[in-house]
Coordinates of C-alpha atoms and ligand atoms in Angstrom, one line a residue:
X1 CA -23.4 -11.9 16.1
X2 CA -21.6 -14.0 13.2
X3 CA -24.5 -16.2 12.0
X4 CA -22.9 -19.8 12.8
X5 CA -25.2 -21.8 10.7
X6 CA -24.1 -19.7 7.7
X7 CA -22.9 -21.7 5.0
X8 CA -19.3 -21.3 4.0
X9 CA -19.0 -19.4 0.9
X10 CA -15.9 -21.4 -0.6
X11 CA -17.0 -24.9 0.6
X12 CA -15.1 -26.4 -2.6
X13 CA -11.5 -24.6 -2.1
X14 CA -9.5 -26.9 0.6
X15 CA -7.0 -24.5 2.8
X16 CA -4.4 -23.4 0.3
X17 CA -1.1 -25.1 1.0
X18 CA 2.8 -24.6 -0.1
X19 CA 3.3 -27.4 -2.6
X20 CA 6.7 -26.3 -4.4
X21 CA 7.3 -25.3 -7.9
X22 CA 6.7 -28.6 -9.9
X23 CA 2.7 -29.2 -8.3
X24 CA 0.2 -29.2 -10.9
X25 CA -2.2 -27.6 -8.2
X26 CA -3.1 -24.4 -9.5
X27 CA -4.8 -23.7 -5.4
X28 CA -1.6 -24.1 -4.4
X29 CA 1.7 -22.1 -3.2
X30 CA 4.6 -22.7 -5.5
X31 CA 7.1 -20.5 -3.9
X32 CA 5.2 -18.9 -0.9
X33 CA 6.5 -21.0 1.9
X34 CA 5.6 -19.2 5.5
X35 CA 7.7 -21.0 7.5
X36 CA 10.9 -21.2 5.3
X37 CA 13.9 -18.9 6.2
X38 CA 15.5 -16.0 3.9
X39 CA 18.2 -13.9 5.3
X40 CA 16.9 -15.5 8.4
X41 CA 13.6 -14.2 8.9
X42 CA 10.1 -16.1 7.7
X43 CA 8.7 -15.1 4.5
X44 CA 5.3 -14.9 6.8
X45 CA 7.4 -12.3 8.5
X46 CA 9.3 -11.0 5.4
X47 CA 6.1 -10.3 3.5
X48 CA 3.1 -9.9 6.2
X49 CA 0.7 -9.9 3.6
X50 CA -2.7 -8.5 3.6
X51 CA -6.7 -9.0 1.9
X52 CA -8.0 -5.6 1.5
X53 CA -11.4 -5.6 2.5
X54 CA -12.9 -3.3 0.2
X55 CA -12.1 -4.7 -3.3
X56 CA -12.2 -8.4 -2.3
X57 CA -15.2 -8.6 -0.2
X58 CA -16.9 -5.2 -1.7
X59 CA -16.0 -5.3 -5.0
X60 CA -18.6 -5.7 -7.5
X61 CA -17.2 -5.2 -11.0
X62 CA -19.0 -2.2 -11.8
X63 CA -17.0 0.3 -13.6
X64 CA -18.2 3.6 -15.6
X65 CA -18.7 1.1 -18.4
X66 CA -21.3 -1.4 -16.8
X67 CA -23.3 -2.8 -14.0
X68 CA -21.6 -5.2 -11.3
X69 CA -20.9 -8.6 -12.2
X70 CA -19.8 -10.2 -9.1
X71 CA -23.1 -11.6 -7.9
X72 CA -21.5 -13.1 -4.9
X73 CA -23.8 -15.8 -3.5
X74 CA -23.2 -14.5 -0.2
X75 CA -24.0 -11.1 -0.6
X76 CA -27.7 -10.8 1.2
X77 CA -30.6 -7.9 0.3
X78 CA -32.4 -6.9 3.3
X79 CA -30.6 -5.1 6.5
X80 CA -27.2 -4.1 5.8
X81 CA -25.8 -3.9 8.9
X82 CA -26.8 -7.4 8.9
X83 CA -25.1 -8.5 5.7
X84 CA -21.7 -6.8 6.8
X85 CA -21.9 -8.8 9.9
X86 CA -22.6 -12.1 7.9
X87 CA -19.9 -10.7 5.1
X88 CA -17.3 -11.2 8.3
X89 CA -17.5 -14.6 8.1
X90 CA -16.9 -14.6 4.3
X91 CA -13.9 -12.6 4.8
X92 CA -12.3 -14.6 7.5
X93 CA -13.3 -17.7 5.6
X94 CA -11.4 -16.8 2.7
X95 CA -8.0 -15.3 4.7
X96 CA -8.1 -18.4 6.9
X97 CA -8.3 -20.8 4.0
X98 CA -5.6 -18.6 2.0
X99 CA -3.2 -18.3 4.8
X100 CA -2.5 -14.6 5.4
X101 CA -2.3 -12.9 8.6
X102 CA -3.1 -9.4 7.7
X103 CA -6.4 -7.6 6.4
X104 CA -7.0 -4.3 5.9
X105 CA -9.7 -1.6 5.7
X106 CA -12.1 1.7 4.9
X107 CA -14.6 1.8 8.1
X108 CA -17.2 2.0 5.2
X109 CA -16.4 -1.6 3.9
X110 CA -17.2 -3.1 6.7
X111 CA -19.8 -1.2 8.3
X112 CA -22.9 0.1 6.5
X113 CA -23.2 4.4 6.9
X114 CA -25.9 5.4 8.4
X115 CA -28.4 8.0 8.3
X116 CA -26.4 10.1 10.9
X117 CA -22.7 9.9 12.5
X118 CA -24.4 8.4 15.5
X119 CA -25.7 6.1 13.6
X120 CA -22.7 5.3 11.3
X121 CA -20.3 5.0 14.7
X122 CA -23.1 2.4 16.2
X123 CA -22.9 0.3 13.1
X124 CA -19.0 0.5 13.1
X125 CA -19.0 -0.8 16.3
X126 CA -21.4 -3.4 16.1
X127 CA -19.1 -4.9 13.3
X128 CA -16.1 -4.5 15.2
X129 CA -16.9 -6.2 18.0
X130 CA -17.9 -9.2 15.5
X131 CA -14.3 -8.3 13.7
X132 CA -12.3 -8.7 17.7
X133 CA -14.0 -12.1 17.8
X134 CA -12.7 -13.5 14.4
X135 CA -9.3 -12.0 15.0
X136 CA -9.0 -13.2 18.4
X137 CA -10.4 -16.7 17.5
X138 CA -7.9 -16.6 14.1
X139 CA -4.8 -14.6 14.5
X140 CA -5.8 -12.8 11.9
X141 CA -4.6 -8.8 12.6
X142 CA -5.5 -5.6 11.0
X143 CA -2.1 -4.4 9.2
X144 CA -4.0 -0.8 9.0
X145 CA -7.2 0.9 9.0
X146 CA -8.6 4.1 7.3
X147 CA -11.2 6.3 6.8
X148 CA -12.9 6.8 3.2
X149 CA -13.5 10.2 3.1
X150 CA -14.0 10.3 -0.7
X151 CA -17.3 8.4 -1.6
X152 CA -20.0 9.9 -0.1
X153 CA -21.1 13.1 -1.7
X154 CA -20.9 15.3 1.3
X155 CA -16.6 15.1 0.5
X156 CA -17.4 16.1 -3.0
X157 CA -15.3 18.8 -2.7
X158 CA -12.6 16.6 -0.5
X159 CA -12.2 16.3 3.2
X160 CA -9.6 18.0 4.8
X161 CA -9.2 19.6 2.2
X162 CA -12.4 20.9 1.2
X163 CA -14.1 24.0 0.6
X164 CA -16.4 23.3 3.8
X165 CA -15.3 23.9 7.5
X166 CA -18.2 21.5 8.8
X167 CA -17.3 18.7 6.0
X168 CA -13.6 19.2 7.4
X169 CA -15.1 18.7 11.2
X170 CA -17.3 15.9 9.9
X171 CA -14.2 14.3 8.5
X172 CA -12.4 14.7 11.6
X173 CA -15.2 12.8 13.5
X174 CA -15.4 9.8 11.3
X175 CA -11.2 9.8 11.2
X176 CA -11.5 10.1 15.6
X177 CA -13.7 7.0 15.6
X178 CA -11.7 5.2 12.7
X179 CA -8.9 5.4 15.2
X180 CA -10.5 4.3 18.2
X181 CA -11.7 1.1 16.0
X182 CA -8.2 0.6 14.7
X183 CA -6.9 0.8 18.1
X184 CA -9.8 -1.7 19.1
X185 CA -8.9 -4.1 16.9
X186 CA -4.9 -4.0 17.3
X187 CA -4.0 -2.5 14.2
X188 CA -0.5 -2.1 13.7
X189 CA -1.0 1.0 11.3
X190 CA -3.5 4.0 9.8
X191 CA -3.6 4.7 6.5
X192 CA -4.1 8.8 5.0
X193 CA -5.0 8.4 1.2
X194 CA -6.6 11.8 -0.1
X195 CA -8.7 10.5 -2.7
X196 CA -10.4 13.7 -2.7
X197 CA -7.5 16.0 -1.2
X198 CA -7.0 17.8 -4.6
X199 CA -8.6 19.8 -7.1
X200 CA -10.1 19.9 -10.6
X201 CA -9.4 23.5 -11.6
X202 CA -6.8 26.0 -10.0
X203 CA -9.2 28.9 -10.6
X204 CA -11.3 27.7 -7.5
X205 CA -9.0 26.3 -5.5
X206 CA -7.0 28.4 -2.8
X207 CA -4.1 25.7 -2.7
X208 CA -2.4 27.3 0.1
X209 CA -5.2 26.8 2.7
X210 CA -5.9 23.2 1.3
X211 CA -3.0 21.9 1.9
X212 CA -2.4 23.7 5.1
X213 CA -5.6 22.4 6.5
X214 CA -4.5 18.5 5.2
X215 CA -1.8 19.3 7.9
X216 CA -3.8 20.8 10.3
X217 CA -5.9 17.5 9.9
X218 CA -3.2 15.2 10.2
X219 CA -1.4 17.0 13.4
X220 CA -4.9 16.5 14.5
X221 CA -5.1 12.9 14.0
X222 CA -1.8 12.4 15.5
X223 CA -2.3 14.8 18.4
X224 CA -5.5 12.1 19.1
X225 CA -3.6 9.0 18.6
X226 CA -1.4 10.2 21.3
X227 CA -4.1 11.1 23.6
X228 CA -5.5 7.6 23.2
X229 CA -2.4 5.6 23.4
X230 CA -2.7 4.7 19.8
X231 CA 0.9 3.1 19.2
X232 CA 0.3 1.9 15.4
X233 CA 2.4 3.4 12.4
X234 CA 0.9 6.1 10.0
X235 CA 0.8 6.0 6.9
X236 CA 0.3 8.6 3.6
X237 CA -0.5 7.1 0.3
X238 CA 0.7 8.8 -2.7
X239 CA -1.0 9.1 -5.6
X240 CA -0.9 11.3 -8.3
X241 CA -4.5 11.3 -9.8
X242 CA -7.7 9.8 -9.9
X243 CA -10.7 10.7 -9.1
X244 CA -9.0 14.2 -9.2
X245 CA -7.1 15.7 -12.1
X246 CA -4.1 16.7 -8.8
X247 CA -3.7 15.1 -5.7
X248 CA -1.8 16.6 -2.8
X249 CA -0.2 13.4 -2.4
X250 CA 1.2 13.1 -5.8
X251 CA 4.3 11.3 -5.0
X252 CA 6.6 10.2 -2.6
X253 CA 8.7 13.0 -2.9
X254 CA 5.7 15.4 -2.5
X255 CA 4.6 13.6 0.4
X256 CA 8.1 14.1 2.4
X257 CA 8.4 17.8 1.4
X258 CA 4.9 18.0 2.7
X259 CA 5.2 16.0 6.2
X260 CA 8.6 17.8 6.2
X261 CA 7.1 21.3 6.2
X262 CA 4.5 20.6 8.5
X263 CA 6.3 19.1 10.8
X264 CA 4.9 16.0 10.7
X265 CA 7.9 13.8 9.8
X266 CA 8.5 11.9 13.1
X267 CA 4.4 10.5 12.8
X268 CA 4.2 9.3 9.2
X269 CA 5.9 6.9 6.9
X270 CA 4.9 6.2 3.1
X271 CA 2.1 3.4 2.0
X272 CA 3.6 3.1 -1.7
X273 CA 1.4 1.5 -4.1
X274 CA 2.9 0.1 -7.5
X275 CA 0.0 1.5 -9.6
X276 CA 0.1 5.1 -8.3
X277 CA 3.7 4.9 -8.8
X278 CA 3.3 4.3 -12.6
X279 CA 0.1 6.6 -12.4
X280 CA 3.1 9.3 -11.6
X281 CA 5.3 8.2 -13.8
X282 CA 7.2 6.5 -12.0
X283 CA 8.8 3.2 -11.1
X284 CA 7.3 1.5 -7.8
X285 CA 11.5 0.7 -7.3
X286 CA 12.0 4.3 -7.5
X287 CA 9.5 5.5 -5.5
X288 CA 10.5 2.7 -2.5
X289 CA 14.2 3.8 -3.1
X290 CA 13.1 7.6 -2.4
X291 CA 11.0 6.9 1.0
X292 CA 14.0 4.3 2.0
X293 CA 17.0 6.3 1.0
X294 CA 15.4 9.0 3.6
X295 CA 13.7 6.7 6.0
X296 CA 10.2 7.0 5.2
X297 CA 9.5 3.5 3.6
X298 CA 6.5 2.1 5.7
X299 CA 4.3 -0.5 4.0
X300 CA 3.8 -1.2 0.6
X301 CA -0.1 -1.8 -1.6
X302 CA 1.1 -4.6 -3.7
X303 CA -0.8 -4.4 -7.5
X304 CA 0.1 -3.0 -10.8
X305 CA -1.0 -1.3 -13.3
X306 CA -1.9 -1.5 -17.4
X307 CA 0.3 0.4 -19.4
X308 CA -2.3 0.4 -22.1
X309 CA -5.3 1.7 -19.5
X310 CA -4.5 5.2 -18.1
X311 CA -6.3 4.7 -14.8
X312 CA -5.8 2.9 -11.7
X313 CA -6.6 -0.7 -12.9
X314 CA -5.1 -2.3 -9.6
X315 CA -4.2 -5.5 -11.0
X316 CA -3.1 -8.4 -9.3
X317 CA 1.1 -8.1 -9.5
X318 CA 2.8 -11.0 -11.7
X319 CA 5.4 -9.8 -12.5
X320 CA 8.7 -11.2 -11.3
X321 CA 10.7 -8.5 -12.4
X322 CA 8.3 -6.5 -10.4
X323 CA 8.0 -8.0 -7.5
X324 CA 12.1 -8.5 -7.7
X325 CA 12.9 -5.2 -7.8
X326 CA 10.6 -4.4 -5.4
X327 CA 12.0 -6.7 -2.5
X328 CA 15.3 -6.2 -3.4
X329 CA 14.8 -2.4 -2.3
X330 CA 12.6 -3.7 1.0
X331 CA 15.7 -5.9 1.5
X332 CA 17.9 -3.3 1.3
X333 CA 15.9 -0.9 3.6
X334 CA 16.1 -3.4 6.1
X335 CA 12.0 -4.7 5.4
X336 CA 8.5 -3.3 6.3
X337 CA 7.7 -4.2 9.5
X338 CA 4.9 -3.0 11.4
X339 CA 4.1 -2.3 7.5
X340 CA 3.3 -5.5 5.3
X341 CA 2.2 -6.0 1.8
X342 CA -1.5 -5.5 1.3
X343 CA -3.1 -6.6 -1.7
X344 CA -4.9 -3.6 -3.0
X345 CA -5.7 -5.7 -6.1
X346 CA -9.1 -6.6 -7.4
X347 CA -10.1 -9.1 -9.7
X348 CA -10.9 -8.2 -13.1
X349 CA -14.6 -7.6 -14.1
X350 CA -14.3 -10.5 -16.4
X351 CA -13.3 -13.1 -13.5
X352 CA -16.7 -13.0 -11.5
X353 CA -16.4 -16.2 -9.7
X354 CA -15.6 -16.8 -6.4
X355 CA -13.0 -19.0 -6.6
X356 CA -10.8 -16.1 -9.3
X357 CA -10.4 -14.7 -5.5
X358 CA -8.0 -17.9 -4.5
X359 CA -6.4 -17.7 -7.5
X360 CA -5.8 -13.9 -7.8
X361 CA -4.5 -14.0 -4.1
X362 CA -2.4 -17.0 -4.6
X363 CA -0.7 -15.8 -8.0
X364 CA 0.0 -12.5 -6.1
X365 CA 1.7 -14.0 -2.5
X366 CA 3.4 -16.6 -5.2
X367 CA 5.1 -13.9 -7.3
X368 CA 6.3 -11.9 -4.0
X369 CA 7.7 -15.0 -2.2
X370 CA 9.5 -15.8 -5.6
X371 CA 10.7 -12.1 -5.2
X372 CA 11.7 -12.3 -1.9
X373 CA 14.1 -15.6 -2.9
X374 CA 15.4 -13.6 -6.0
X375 CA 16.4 -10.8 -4.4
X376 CA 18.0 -12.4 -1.4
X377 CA 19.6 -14.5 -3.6
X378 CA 21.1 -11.3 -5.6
X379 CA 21.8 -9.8 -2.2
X380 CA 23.6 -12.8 -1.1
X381 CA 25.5 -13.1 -4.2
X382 CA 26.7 -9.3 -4.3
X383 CA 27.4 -9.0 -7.6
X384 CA 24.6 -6.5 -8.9
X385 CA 26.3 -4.7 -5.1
X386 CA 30.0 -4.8 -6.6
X387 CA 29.2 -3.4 -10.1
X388 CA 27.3 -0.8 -8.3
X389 CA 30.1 -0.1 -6.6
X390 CA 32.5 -0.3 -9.0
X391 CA 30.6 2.5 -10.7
X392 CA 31.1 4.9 -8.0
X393 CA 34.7 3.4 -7.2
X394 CA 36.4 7.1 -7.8
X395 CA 35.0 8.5 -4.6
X396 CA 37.0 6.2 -2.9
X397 CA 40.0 8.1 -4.6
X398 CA 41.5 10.6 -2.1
X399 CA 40.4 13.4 -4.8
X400 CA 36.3 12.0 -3.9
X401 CA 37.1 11.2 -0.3
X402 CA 37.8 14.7 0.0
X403 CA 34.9 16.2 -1.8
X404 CA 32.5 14.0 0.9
X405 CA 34.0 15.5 3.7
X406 CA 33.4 18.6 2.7
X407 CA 37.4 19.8 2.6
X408 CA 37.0 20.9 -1.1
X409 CA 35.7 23.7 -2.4
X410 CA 34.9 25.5 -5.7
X411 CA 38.3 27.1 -5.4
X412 CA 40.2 23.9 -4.7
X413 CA 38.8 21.9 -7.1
X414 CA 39.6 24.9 -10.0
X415 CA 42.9 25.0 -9.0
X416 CA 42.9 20.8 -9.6
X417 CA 41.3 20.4 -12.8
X418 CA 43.3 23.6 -13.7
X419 CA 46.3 21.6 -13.2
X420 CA 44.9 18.3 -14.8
X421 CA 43.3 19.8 -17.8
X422 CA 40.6 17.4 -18.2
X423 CA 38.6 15.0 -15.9
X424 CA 39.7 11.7 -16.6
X425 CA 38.4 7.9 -15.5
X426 CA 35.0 8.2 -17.0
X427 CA 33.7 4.7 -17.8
X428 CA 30.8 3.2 -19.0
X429 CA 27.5 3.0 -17.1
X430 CA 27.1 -0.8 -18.0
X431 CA 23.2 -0.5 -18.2
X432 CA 23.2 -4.0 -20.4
X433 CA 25.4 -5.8 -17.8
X434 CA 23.5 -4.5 -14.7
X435 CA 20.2 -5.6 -16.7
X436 CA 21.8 -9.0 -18.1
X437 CA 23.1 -9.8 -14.7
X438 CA 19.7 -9.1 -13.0
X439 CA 18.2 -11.9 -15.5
X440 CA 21.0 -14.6 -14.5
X441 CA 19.1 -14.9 -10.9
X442 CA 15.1 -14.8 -12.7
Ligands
XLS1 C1 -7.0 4.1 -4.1 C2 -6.2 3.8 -2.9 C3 -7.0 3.3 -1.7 C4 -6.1 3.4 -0.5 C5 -6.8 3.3 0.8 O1 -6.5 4.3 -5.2 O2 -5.2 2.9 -3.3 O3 -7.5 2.1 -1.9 O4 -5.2 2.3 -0.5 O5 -7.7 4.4 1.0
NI2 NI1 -4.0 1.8 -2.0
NI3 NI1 -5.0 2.7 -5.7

């Protein structure tokens, strides 16, 4: 049961409210305006964003440096099953007072393991029970669950993917009753990210049975989402690295050639994350331009990275030109929905107190709305669309007309450029105007 005479743990921080672009409010919204329209659609609906559980109401601040620094005054000793029940009320405090309508989370952040996987499914469901009341009582819905199959040490090896045909049927039991919880609690989505689903060295690894037992595992979860009715969207993360030196799930593209060879295409779209994108070295645009070009763009983590730290430092995202490009590809792809925009972002070690939480949260939903109104306004424009265009204009030329349709061949087009001599029409690629033009709409 939520403990009703529990103190709030932000009594000081009013709910946060849209104020426009000249308040002096810093727990305000500057640009994130819920109800307001773009392209006709509410930026609540544009952007569905999302708290993730684990680093905002789990985070500590430890890192392989030091010890935790976020001493939250809410965080209990004594029965843990307990404190997660009492940490609901901390978590719906803060989404209520921030104004999302999305969370999401690991089955270990809000319920404590247990001794067994009795145990651990017992605790689970204690919590979601308490989870279904706050929702139903908020409006608050889960964008996605997921499993973490990558702390404990028993997936030391990975998951699916391990070494270990009972860790692989463990894994499969804690993912069945992930589902059934996510399905519980409405979820719209589930979430694969292979933390572990990768190796260290090659030598030990046989790769071709790892990665055909990650599908095996999948087809599984999907084969049990179906027997249950589960409707929701999943999802596979990419990421390149971290905590292992190769992850299955590098990058989009190895993610579609994967769910492509398995046949597992129709079940699962992409969850692209901006920091595993640069972890790849890639753009996040390019990695939401490869899922959306070929249909696979599903929901998005919103952080970003350090270019000077080489890990995963899941910042909260700032950055205009970021968050631009970003929903100018959504835009184009026609948005995320079921998917939304979770914040996997933490706080920095350094910003310990509660109230860097409203601020981190607020900066984040205010550089994305700000986004959102850039890029529509880019789109509405068309101007970035018509020197695009213009680039490309010769295939509109009988000679690339033809080529599409497939009427040329190598033959035909000998015989052409035999005639001509020399391709002509090249122009310039414009890179400076394309990047000065993006500017005139920051
Ligand atoms: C870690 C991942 C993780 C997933 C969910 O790097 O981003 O948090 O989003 O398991
Ligand atoms: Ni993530
Ligand atoms: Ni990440």
């Amino acid at each position: 049961m939520p403990v009703d005479s529990q103190p709030q743990a932000f009594p000081d921080i009013a709910p946060i409210r849209y104020e426009g672009p000249t308040t002096k409010n810093m727990l305000a919204f500057r640009h994130y305006d819920a109800d307001a329209l773009v392209e006709g659609r509410s930026m609540r609906d544009h952007l569905r964003f999302a708290v993730s559980y684990w680093h905002t109401f789990r985070g500590t601040g430890s890192d392989p440096f030091g010890a935790p620094t976020m001493l939250r005054p809410w965080e209990q000793a004594g029965d843990p099953l307990a404190a997660a029940i009492a940490r609901t009320n901390v978590a719906f405090e803060f989404m209520e007072k921030l104004g999302v309508g999305f969370y999401c989370f690991h089955d270990r952040d809000v319920a404590p393991e247990g001794v067994t996987l009795a145990e651990s499914n017992k605790n689970l469901d204690a919590v979601a029970a308490v989870l279904k009341r706050h929702q139903d009582r908020s409006g608050i819905q889960l964008l996605w669950g997921t499993a973490n199959l990558f702390s404990h040490p028993r997936y030391v090896h990975g998951a699916a993917t391990t070494c270990n045909a009972e860790v692989f049927a463990f894994a499969a039991a804690q993912v069945k009753k992930a589902l059934e919880v996510t399905q519980h609690l409405g979820g719209a989505g589930y979430v694969f990210w292979g933390g572990r689903e990768g190796y260290q060295c090659l030598w030990n690894t046989d790769m071709k049975r790892e990665i055909d037992h990650l599908a095996r595992f999948m087809q599984m979860a999907v084969d049990y989402a179906k027997e249950i009715g589960f409707m929701g969207q999943f999802y596979f993360e990419p990421k390149p690295r971290e905590p292992t030196k190769h992850q299955y799930d590098f990058d989009c593209a190895a993610c579609i050639n994967f769910l492509r060879t398995y046949g597992l295409e129709k079940h699962v779209k992409m969850n692209i994350e901006t920091n595993h994108a640069t972890l790849a070295g890639h753009e996040m645009q390019h990695e939401l331009e490869y899922a959306g070009m070929q249909g696979f763009l599903g929901s998005i983590d919103a952080n970003t990275g350090d270019t000077l730290v080489g890990w995963d430092t899941d910042q909260f995202p700032t950055s205009i030109y970021l968050t631009t490009q970003i929903m100018y590809t959504i835009l184009k792809y026609g948005g995320l929905a079921p998917g939304g925009v979770n914040f996997d972002a933490k706080v920095r070690r350094e910003s310990f107190e509660p109230v860097d939480l409203f601020y981190a949260h607020i900066g984040g939903m205010d550089a994305f709305a700000r986004g959102l109104k850039i890029a529509a306004a880019m789109r509405a424009d068309g101007a970035m669309q018509r020197l695009l265009e213009d680039r490309y204009a010769s295939w509109s030329s009988p000679l690339g007309k033809k080529i599409d349709s497939g009427a040329e061949t190598f033959r035909s087009l000998e015989a052409a450029m035999l005639a001509k001599g020399e391709a002509q029409g090249c122009g310039s690629g414009r890179q400076e105007l394309f990047e000065n033009l993006l500017n005139t709409y920051l």
